PDB file of C-alpha atoms in Angstrom:
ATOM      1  CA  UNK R 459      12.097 -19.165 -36.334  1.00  0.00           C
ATOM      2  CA  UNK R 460       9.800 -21.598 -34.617  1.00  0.00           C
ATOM      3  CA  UNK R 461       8.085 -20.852 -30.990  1.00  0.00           C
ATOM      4  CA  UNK R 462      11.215 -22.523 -29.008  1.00  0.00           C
ATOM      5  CA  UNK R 463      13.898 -20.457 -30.787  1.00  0.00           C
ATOM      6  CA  UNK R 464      11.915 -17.394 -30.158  1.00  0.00           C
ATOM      7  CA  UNK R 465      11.655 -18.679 -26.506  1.00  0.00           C
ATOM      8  CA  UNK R 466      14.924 -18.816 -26.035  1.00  0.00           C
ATOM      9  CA  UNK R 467      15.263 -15.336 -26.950  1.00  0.00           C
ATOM     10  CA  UNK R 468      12.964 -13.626 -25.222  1.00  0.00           C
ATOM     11  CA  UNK R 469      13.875 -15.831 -22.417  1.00  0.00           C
ATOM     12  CA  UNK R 470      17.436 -14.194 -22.562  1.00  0.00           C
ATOM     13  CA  UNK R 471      15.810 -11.168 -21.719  1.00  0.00           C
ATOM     14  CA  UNK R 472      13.264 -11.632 -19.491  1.00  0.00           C
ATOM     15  CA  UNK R 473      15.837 -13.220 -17.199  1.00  0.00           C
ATOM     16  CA  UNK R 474      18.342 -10.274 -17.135  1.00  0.00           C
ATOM     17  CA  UNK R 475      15.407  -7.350 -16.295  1.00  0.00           C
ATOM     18  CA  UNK R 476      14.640  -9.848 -13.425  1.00  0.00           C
ATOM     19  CA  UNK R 477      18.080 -10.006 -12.322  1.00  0.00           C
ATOM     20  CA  UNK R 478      18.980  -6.735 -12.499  1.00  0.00           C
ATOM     21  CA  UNK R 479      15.950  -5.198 -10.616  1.00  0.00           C
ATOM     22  CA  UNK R 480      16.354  -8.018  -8.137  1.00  0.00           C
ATOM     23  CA  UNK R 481      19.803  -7.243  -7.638  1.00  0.00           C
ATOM     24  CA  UNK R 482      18.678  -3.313  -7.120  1.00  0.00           C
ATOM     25  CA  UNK R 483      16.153  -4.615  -4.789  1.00  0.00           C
ATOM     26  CA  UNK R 484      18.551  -6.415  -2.846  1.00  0.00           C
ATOM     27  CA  UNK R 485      20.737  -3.269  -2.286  1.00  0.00           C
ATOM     28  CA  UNK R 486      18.204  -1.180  -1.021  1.00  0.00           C
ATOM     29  CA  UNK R 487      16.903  -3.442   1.378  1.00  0.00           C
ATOM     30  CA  UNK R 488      18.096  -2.479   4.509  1.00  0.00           C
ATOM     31  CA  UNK R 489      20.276  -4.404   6.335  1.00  0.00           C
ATOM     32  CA  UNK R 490      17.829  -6.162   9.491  1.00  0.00           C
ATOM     33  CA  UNK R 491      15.713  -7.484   6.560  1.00  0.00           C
ATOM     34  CA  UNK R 492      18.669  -9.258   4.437  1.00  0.00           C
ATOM     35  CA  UNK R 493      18.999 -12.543   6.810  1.00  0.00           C
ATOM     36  CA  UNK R 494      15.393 -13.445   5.630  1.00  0.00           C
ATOM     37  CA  UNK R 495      17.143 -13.939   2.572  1.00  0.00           C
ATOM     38  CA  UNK R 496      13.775 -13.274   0.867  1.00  0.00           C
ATOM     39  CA  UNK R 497      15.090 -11.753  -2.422  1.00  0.00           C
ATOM     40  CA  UNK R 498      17.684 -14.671  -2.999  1.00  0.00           C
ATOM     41  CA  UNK R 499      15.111 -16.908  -2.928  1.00  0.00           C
ATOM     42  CA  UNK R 500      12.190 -14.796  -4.937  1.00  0.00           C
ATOM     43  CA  UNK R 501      15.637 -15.020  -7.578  1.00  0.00           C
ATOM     44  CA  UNK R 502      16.165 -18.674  -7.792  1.00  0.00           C
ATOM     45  CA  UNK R 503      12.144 -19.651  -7.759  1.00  0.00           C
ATOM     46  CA  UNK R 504      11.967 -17.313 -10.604  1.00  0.00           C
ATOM     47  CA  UNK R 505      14.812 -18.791 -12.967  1.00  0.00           C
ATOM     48  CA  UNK R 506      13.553 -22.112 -12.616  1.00  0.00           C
ATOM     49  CA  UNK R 507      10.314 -21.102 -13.970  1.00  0.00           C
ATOM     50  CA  UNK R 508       9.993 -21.727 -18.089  1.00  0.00           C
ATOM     51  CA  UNK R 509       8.697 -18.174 -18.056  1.00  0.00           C
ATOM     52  CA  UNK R 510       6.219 -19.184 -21.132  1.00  0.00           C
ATOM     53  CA  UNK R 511       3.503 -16.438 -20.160  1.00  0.00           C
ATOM     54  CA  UNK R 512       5.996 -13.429 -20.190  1.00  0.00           C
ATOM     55  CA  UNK R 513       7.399 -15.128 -23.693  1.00  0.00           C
ATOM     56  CA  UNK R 514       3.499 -15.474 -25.248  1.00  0.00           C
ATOM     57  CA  UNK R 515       3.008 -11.748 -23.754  1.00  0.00           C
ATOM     58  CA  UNK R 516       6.196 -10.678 -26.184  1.00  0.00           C
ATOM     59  CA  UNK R 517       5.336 -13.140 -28.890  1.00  0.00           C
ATOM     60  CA  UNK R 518       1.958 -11.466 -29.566  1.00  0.00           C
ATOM     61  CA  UNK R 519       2.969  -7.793 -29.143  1.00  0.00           C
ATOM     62  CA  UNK R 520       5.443  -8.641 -31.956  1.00  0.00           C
ATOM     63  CA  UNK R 521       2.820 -10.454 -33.824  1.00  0.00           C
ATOM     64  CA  UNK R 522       1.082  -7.769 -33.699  1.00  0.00           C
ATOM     65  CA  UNK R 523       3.573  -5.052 -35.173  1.00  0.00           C
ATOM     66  CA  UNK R 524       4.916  -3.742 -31.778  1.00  0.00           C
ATOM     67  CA  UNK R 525       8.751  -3.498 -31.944  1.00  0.00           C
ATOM     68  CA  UNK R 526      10.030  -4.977 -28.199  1.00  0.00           C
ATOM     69  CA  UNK R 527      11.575  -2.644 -25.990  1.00  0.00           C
ATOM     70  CA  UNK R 528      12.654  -2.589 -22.524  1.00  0.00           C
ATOM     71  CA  UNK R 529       8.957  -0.997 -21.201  1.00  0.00           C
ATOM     72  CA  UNK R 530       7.321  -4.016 -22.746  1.00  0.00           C
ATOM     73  CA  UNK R 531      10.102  -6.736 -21.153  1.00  0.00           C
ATOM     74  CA  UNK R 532       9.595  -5.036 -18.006  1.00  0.00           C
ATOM     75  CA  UNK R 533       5.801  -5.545 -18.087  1.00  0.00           C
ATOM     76  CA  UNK R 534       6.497  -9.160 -19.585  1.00  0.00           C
ATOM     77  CA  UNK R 535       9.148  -9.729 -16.313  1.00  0.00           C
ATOM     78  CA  UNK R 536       5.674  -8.424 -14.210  1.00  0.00           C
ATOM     79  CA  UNK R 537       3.625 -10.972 -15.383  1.00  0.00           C
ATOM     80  CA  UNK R 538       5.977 -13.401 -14.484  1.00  0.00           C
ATOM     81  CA  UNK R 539       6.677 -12.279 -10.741  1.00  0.00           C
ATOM     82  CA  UNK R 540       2.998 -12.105 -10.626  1.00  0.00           C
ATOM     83  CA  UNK R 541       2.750 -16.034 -12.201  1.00  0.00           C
ATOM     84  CA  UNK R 542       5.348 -16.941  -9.501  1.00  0.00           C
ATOM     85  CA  UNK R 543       3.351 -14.952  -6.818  1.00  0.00           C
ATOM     86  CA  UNK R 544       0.110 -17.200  -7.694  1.00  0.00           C
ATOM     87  CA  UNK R 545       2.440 -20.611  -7.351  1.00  0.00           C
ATOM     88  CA  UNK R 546       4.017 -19.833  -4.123  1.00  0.00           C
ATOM     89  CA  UNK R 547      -0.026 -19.041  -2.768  1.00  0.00           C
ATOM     90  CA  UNK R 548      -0.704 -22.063  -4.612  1.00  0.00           C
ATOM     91  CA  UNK R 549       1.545 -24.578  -3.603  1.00  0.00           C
ATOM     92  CA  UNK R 550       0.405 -24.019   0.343  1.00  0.00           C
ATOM     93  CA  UNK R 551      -3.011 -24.643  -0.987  1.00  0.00           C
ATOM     94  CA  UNK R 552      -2.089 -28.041  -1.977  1.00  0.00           C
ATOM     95  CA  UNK R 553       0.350 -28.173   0.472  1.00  0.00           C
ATOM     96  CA  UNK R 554       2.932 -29.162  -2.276  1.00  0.00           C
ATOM     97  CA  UNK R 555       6.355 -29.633  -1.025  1.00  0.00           C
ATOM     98  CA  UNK R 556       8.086 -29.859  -4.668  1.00  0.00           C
ATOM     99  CA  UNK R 557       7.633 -26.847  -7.204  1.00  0.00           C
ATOM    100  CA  UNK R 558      10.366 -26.519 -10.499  1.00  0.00           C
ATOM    101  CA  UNK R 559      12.596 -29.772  -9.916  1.00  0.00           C
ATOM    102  CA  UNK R 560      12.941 -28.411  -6.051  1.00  0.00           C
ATOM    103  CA  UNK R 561      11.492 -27.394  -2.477  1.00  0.00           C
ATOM    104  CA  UNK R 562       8.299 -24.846  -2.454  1.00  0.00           C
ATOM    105  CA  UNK R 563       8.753 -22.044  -1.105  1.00  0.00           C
ATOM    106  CA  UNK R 564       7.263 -22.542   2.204  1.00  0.00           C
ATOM    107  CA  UNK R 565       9.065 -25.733   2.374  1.00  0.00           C
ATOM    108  CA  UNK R 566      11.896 -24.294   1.953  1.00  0.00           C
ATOM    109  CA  UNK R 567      10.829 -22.099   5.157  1.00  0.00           C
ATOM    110  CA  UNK R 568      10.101 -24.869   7.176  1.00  0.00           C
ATOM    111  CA  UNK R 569      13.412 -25.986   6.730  1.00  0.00           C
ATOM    112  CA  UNK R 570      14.726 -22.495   7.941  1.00  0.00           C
ATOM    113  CA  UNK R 571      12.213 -22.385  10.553  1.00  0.00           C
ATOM    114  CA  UNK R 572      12.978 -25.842  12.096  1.00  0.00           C
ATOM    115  CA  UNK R 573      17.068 -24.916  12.354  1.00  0.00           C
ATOM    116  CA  UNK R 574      16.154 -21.956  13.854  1.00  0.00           C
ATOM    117  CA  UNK R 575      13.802 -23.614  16.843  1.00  0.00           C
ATOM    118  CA  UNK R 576      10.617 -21.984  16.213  1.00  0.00           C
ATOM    119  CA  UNK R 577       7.968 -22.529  17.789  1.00  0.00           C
ATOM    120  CA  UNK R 578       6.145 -24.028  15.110  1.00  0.00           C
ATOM    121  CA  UNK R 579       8.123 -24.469  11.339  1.00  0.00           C
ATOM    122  CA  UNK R 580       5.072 -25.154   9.601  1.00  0.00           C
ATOM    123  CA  UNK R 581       2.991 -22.185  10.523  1.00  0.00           C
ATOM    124  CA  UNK R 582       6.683 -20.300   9.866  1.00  0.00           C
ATOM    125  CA  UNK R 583       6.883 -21.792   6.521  1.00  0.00           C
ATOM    126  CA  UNK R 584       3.373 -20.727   5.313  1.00  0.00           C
ATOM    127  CA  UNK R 585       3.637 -17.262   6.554  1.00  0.00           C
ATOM    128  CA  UNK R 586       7.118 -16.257   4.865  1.00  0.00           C
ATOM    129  CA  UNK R 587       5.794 -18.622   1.951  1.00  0.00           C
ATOM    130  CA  UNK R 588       2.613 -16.072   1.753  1.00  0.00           C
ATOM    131  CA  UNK R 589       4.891 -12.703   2.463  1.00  0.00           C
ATOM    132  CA  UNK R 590       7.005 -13.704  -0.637  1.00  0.00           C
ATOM    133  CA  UNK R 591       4.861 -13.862  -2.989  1.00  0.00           C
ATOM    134  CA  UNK R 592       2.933 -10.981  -1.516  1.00  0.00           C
ATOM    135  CA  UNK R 593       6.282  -9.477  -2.521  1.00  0.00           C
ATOM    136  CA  UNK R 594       6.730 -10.819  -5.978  1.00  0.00           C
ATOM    137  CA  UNK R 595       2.955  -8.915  -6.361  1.00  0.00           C
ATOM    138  CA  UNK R 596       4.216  -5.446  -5.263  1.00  0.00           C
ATOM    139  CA  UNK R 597       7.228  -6.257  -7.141  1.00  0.00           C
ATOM    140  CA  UNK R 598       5.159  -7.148 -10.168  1.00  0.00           C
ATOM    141  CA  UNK R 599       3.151  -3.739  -9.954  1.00  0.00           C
ATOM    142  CA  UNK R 600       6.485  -1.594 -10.255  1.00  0.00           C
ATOM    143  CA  UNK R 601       7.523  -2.773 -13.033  1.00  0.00           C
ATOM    144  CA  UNK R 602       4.746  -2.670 -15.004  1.00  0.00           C
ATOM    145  CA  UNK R 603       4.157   0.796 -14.054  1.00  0.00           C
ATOM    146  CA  UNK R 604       7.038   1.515 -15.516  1.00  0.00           C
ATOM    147  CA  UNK R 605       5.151   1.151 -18.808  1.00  0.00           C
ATOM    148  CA  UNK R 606       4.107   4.764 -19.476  1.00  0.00           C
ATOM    149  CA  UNK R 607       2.178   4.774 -22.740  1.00  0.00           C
ATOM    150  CA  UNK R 608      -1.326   5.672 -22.568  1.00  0.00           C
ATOM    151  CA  UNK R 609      -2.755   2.303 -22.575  1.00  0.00           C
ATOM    152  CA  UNK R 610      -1.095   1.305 -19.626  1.00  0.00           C
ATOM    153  CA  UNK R 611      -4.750   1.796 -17.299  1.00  0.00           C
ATOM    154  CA  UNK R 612      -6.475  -0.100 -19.850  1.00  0.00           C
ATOM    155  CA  UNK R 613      -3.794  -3.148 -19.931  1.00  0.00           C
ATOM    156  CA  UNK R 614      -3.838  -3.552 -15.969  1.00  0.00           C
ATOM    157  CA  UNK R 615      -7.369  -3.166 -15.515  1.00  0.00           C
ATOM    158  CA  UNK R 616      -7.015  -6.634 -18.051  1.00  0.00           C
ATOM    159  CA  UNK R 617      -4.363  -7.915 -16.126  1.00  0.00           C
ATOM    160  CA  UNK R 618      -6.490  -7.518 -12.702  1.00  0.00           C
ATOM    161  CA  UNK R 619      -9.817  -8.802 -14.485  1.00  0.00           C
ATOM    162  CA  UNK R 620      -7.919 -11.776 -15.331  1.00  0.00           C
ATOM    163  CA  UNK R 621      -5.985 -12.331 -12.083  1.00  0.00           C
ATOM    164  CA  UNK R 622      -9.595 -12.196 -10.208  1.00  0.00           C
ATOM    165  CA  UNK R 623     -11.004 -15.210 -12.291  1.00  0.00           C
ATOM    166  CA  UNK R 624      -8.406 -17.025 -11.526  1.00  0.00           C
ATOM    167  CA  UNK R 625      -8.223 -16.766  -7.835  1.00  0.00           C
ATOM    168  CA  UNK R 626     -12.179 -17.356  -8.147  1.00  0.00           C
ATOM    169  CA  UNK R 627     -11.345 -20.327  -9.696  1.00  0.00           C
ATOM    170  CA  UNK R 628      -8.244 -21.219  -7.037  1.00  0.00           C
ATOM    171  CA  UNK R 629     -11.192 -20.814  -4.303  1.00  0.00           C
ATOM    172  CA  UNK R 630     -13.792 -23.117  -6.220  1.00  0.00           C
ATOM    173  CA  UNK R 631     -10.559 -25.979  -7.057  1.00  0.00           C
ATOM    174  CA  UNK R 632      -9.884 -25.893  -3.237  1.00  0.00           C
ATOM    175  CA  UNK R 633     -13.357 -26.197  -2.205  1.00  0.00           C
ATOM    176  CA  UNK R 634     -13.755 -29.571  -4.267  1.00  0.00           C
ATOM    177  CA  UNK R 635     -10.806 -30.682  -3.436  1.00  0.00           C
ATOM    178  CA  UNK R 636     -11.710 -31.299   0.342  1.00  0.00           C
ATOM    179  CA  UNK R 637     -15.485 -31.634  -0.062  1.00  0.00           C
ATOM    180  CA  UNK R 638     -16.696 -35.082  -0.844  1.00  0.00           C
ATOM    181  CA  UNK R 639     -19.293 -34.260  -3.668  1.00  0.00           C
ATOM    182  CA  UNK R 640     -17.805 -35.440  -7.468  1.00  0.00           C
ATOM    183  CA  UNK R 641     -17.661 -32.135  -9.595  1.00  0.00           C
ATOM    184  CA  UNK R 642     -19.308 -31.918 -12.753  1.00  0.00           C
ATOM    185  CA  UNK R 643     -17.370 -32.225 -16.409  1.00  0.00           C
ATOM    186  CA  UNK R 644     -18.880 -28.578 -16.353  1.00  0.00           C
ATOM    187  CA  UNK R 645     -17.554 -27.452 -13.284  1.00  0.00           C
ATOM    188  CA  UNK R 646     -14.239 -28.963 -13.783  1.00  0.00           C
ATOM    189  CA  UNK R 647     -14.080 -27.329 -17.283  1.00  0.00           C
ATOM    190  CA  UNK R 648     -14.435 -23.904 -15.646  1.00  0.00           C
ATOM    191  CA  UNK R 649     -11.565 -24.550 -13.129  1.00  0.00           C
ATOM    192  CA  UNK R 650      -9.414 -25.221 -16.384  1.00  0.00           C
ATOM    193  CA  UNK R 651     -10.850 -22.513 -18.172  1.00  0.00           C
ATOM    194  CA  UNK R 652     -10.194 -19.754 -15.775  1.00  0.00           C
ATOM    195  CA  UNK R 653      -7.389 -20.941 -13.267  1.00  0.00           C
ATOM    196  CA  UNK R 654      -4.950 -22.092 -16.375  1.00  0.00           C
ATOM    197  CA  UNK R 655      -6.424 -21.407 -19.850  1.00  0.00           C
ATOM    198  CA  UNK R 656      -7.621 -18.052 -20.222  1.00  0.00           C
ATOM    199  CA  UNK R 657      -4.727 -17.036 -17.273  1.00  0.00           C
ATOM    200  CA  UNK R 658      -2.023 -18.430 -19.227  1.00  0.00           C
ATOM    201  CA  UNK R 659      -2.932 -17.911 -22.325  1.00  0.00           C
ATOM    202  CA  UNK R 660      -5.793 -15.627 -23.311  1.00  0.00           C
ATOM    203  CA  UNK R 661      -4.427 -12.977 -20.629  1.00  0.00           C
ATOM    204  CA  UNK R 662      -1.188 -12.577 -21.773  1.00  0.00           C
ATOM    205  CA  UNK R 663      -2.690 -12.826 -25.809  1.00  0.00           C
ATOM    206  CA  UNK R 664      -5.084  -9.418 -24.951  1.00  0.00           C
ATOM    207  CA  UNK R 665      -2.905  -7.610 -22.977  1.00  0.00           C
ATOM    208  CA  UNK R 666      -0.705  -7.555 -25.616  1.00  0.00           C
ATOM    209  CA  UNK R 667      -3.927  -6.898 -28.067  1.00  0.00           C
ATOM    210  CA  UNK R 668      -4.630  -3.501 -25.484  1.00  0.00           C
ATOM    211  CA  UNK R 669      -1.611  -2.101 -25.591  1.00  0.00           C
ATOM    212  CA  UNK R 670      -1.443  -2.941 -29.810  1.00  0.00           C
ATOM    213  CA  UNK R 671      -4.473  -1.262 -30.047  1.00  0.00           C
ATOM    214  CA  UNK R 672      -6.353  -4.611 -31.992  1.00  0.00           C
ATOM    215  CA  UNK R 673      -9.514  -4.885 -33.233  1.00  0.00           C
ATOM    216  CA  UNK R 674     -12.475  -5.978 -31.056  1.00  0.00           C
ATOM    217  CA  UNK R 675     -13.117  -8.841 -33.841  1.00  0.00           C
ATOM    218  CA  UNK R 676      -9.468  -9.986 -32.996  1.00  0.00           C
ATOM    219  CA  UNK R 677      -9.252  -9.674 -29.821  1.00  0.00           C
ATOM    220  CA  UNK R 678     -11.946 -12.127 -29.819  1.00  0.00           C
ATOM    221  CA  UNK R 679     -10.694 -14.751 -31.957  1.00  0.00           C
ATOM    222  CA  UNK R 680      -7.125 -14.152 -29.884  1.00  0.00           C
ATOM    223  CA  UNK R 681      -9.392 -14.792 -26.686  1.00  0.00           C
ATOM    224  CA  UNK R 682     -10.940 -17.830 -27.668  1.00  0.00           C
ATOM    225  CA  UNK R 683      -7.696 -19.456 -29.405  1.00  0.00           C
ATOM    226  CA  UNK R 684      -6.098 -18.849 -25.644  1.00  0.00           C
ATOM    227  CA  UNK R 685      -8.929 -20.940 -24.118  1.00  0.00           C
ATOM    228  CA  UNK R 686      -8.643 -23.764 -26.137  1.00  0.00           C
ATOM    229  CA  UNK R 687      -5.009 -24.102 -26.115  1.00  0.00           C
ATOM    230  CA  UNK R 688      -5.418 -23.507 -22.454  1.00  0.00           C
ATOM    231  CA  UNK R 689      -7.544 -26.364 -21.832  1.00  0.00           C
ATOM    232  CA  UNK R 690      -5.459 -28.728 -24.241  1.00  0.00           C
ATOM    233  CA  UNK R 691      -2.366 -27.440 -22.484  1.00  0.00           C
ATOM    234  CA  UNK R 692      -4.321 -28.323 -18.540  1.00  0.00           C
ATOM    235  CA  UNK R 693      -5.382 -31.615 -19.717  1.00  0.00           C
ATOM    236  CA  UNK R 694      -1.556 -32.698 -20.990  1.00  0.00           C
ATOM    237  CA  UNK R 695      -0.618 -30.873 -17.578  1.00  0.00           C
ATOM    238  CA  UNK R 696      -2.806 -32.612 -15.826  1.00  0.00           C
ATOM    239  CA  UNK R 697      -2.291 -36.234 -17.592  1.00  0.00           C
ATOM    240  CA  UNK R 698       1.849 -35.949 -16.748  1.00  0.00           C
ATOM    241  CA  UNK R 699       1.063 -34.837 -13.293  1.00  0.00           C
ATOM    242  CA  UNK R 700      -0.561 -38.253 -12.771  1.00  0.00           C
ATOM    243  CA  UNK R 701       1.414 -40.475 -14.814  1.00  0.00           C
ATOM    244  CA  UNK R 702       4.289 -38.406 -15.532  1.00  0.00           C
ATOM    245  CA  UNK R 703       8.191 -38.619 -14.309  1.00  0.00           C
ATOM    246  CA  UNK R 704       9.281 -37.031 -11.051  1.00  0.00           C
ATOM    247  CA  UNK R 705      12.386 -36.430 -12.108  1.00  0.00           C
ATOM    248  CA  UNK R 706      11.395 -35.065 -15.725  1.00  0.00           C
ATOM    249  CA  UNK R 707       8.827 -32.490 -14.405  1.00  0.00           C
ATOM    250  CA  UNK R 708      10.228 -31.380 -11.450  1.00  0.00           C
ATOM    251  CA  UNK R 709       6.941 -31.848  -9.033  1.00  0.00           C
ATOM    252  CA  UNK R 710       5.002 -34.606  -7.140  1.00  0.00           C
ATOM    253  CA  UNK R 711       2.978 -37.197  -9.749  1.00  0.00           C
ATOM    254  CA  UNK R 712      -0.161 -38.430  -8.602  1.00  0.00           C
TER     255      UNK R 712
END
């Protein structure tokens, strides 16, 4: 079985937990909250993701002799609300009206906002756009909770060392973004490094390594494999972002 078969598997499964705690979620909102319509549309970001860092999360706790059950989806399906969480934050950032072949988010808001005569859409946008993924977070924290094996502690306190870095490295991307200096080869290495590579990668590789109770000679080697497949993986990003298809990848090129 090569990587995209197994994708397709785990994919399977990742996207029913989601669907079936969303749907749970959904019932027990109560009933002045459901015309925000805030679940529906934490569902349909979510499917449209490829949902590759919940898949590499599985891929290595099998790889490393752990049989998949549903604890271990659930904690994959948190690392994915928690991915999506990051994007939503993201895209008002960059102020990125496409996201996954449609609207952000907040654009999506500012859509709702503007039929409903607000006083101002876009502010309207970017505040239910933050609140949602604020959401996807809390969401993101039950379920892996629900992961009640010993090394749970250690595998969030990985999770949280990890999700720091990268909004370090969201804060240092945004300041050269609108400041006029030229950033190193260096500094723009360390954006890749922590706000893509080790996040996407390396993150998913060790929390998998905690809870599999690997080696600290492995986890290293796992760790530093995730960075430079990170890196290759931002450059190609990165490259198809500015001379890539619109239609193909789903977001804004150039």
């Amino acid at each position: 079985m090569n990587f995209q078969e197994y994708s397709a598997i785990s994919r399977v499964k990742i996207e029913k937990t989601l669907l079936d705690f969303l749907d749970k979620k959904q019932e027990a909102t109560p009933e002045v909250f459901q015309q925000l319509e805030i679940i529906q549309t934490l569902k349909r970001f979510l499917l449209k993701g490829k949902l590759a860092r919940g898949t590499l999360f599985l891929f290595a706790c099998e790889m490393f002799g752990k049989e998949i059950t549903q604890e271990l989806v659930n904690v994959a399906c948190a690392i994915e609300l928690t991915h999506s969480a990051l994007l939503m934050h993201d895209d008002i950032i960059d102020r990125d009206y496409m996201r996954r072949g449609g609207r952000t988010v907040f654009a999506q808001y500012i859509e709702r906002g503007k039929k409903m005569f607000v006083s101002d859409p876009l502010h309207y946008g970017n505040s239910m756009g933050i609140v949602i993924g604020d959401i996807a977070i809390f969401f993101g924290q039950e379920l892996m909770n629900s992961y009640k094996e010993e090394s749970l502690a250690d595998m969030q306190s990985r999770f949280a060392k990890e999700l720091y870095l990268v909004g370090v490295a969201e804060a240092l991307d945004s300041e050269y973004g609108q400041s006029p200096g030229e950033p190193t080869i260096e500094e723009i290495y360390s954006v890749y490094q922590y706000k893509t590579a080790r996040y996407t990668f390396s993150m998913p590789f060790l929390m998998a390594a905690t809870i599999c109770d690997v080696s600290k000679d492995q986890r290293k080697i796992i760790d530093r494999i995730g960075e430079l497949v990170g890196i290759i993986f931002q450059i190609k990003d990165d490259e198809i972002g500015l001379f890539g298809d619109e239609e193909k990848i789903g977001k804004p090129v150039g």
